[in-house]
PDB file of C-alpha atoms in Angstrom:
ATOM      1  CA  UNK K 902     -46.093 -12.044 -38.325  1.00 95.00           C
ATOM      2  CA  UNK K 903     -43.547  -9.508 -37.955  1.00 95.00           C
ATOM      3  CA  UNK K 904     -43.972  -6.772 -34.698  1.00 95.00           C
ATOM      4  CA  UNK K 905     -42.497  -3.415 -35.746  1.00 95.00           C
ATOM      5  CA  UNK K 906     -42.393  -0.174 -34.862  1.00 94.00           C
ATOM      6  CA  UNK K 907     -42.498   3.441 -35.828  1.00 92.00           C
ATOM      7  CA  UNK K 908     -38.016   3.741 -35.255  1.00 92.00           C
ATOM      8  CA  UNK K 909     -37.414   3.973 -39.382  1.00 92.00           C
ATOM      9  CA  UNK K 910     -40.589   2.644 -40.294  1.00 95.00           C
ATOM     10  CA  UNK K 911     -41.251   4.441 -43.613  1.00 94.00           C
ATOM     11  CA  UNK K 912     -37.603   3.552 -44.891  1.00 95.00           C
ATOM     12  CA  UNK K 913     -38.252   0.028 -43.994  1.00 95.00           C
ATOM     13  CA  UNK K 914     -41.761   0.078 -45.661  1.00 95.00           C
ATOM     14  CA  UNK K 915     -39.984   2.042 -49.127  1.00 94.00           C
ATOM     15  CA  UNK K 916     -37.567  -0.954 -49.814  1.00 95.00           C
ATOM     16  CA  UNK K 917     -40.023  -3.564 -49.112  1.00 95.00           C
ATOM     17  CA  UNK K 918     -41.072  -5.828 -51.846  1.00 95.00           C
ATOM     18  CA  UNK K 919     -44.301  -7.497 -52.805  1.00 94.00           C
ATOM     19  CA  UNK K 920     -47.888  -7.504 -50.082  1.00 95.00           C
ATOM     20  CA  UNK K 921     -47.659  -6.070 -46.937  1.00 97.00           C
ATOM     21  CA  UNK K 922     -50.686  -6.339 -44.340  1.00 98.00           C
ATOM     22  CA  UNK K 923     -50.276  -3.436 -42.067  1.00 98.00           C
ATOM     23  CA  UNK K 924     -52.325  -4.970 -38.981  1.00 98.00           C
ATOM     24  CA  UNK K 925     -52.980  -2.205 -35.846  1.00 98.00           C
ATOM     25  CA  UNK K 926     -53.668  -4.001 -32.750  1.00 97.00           C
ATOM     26  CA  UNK K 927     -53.338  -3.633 -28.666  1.00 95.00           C
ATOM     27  CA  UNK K 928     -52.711  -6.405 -25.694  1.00 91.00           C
ATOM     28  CA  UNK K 929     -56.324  -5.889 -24.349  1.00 91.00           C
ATOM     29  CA  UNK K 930     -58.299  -6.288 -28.077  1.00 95.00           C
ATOM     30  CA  UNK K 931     -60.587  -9.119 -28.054  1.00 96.00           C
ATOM     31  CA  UNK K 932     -61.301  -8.951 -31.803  1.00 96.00           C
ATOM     32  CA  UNK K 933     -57.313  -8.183 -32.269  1.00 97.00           C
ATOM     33  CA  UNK K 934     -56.913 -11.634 -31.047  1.00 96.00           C
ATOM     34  CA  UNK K 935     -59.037 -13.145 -33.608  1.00 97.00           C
ATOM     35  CA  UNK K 936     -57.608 -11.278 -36.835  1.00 97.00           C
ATOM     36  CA  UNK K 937     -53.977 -11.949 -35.327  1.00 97.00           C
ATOM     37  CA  UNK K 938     -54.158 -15.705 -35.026  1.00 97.00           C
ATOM     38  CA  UNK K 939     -55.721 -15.268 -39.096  1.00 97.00           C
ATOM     39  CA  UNK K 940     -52.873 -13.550 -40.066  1.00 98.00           C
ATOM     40  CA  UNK K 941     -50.737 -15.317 -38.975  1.00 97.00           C
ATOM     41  CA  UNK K 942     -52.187 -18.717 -40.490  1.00 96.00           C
ATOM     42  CA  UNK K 943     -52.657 -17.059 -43.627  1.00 96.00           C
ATOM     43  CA  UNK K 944     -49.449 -15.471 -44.031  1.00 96.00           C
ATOM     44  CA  UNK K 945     -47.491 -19.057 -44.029  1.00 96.00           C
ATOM     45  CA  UNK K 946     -50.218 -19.948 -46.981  1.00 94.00           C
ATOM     46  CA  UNK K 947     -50.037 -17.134 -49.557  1.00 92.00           C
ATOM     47  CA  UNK K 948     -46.252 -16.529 -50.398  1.00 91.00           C
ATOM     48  CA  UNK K 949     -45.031 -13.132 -51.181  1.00 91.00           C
ATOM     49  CA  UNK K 950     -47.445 -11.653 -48.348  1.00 95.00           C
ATOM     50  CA  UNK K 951     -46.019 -10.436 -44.849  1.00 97.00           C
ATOM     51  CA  UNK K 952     -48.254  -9.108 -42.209  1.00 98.00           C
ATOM     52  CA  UNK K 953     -46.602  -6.650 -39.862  1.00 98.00           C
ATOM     53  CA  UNK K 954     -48.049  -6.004 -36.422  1.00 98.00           C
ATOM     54  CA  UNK K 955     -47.861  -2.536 -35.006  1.00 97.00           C
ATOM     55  CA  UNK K 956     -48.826  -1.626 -31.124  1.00 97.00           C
ATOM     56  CA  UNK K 957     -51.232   1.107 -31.836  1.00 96.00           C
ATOM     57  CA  UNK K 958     -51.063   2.330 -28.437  1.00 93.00           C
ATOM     58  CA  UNK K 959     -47.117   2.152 -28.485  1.00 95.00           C
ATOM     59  CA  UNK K 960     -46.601   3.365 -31.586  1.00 95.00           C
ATOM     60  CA  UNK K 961     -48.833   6.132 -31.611  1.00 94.00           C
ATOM     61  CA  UNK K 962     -46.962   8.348 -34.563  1.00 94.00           C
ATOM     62  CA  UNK K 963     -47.883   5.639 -37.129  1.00 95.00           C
ATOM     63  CA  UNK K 964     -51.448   5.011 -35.738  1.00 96.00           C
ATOM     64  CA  UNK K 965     -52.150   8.941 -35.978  1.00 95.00           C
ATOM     65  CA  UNK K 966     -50.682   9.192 -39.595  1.00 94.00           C
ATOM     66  CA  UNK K 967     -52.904   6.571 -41.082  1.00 95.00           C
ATOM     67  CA  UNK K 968     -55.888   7.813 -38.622  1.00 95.00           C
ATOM     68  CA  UNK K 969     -56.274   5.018 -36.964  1.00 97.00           C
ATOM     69  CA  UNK K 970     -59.548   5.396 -34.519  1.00 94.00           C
ATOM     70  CA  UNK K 971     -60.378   1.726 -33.972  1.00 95.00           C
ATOM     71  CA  UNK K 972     -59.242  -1.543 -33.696  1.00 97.00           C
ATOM     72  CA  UNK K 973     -58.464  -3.588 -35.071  1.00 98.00           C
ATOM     73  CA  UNK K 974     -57.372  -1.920 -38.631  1.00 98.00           C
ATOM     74  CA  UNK K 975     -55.640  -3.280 -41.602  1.00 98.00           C
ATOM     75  CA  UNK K 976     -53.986  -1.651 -44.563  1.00 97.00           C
ATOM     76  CA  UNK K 977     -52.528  -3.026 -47.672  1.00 97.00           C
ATOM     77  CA  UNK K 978     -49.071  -1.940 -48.967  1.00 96.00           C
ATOM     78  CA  UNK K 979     -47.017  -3.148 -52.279  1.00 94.00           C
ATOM     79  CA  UNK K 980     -44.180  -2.581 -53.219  1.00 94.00           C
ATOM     80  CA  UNK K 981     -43.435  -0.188 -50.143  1.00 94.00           C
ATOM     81  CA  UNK K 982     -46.297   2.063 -51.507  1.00 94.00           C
ATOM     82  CA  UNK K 983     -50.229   1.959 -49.712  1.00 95.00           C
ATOM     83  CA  UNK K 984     -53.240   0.836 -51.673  1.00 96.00           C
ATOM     84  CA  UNK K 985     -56.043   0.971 -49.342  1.00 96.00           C
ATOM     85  CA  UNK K 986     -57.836  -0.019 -45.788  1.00 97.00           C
ATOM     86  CA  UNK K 987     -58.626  -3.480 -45.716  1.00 97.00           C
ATOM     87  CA  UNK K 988     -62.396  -3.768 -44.974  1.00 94.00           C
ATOM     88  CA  UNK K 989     -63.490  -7.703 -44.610  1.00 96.00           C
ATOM     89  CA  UNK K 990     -64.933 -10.009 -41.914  1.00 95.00           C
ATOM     90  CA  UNK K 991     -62.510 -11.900 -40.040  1.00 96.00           C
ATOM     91  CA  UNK K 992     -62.253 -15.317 -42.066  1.00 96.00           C
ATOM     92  CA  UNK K 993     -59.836 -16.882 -44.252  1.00 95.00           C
ATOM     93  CA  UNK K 994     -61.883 -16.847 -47.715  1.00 95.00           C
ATOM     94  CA  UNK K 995     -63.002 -13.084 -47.160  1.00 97.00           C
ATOM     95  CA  UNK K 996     -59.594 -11.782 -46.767  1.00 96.00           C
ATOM     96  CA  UNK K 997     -58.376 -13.859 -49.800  1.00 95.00           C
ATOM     97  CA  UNK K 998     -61.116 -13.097 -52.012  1.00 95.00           C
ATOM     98  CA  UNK K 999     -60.262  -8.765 -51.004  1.00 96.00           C
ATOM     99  CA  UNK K1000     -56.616  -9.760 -51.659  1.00 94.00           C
ATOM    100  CA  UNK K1001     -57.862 -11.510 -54.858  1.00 92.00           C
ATOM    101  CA  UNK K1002     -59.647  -8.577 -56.431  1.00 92.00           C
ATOM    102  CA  UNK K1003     -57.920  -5.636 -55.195  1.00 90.00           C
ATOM    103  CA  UNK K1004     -54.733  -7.121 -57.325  1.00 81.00           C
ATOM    104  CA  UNK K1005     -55.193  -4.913 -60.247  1.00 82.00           C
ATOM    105  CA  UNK K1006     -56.948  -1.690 -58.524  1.00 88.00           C
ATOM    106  CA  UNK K1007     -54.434   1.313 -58.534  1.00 89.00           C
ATOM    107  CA  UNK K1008     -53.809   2.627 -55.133  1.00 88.00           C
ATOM    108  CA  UNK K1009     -55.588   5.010 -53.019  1.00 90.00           C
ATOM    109  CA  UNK K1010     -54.233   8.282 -51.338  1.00 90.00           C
ATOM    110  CA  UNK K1011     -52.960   8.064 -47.786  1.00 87.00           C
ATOM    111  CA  UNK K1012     -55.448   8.871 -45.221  1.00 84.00           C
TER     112      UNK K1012
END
């Protein structure tokens, strides 16, 4: 899991290749905790994924442009370009099986 922040974000995320997790979090998120430690294992098990953490209460121009209201939230990018909110429970098999069938769905607008 990669930290990053909102200093040329959008360039970054343009020239990025393949599945992106977008992951919103803060140091005193209980449930942040949980999803972070998932990501993390499941990012060294499914290759061409990268998860990239973002301080929502650091990096508050991202968090507003994506409308970000609670935590923790995750987004799916490809290809530099978003596809949706991710929307599962926190566990292994639920995120893969998303991952799984939102492989062929054409993207969604940005919030």
């Amino acid at each position: 899991m990669e930290t990053v922040s909102e200093l040329g974000f959008w360039q970054r995320m343009a020239t990025s290749q393949g599945l992106i997790i977008l992951f919103f979090t803060s140091a005193g998120c209980h449930s942040c905790r949980i999803w972070r430690k998932l990501l993390t294992d499941y990012e060294a098990t499914r290759s061409g994924l990268r998860v990239w953490e973002v301080d929502a209460g650091i990096d508050m121009g991202i968090t507003q442009e994506l409308n970000v209201y609670h935590l923790p939230a995750l987004f799916l990018f490809r290809d530099g370009h978003y596809q949706r909110p991710i929307q599962v429970e926190a566990r292994v098999h639920a995120l893969d099986r998303w991952l799984t069938a939102m492989a062929d769905q054409p993207a969604e607008e940005m919030p």
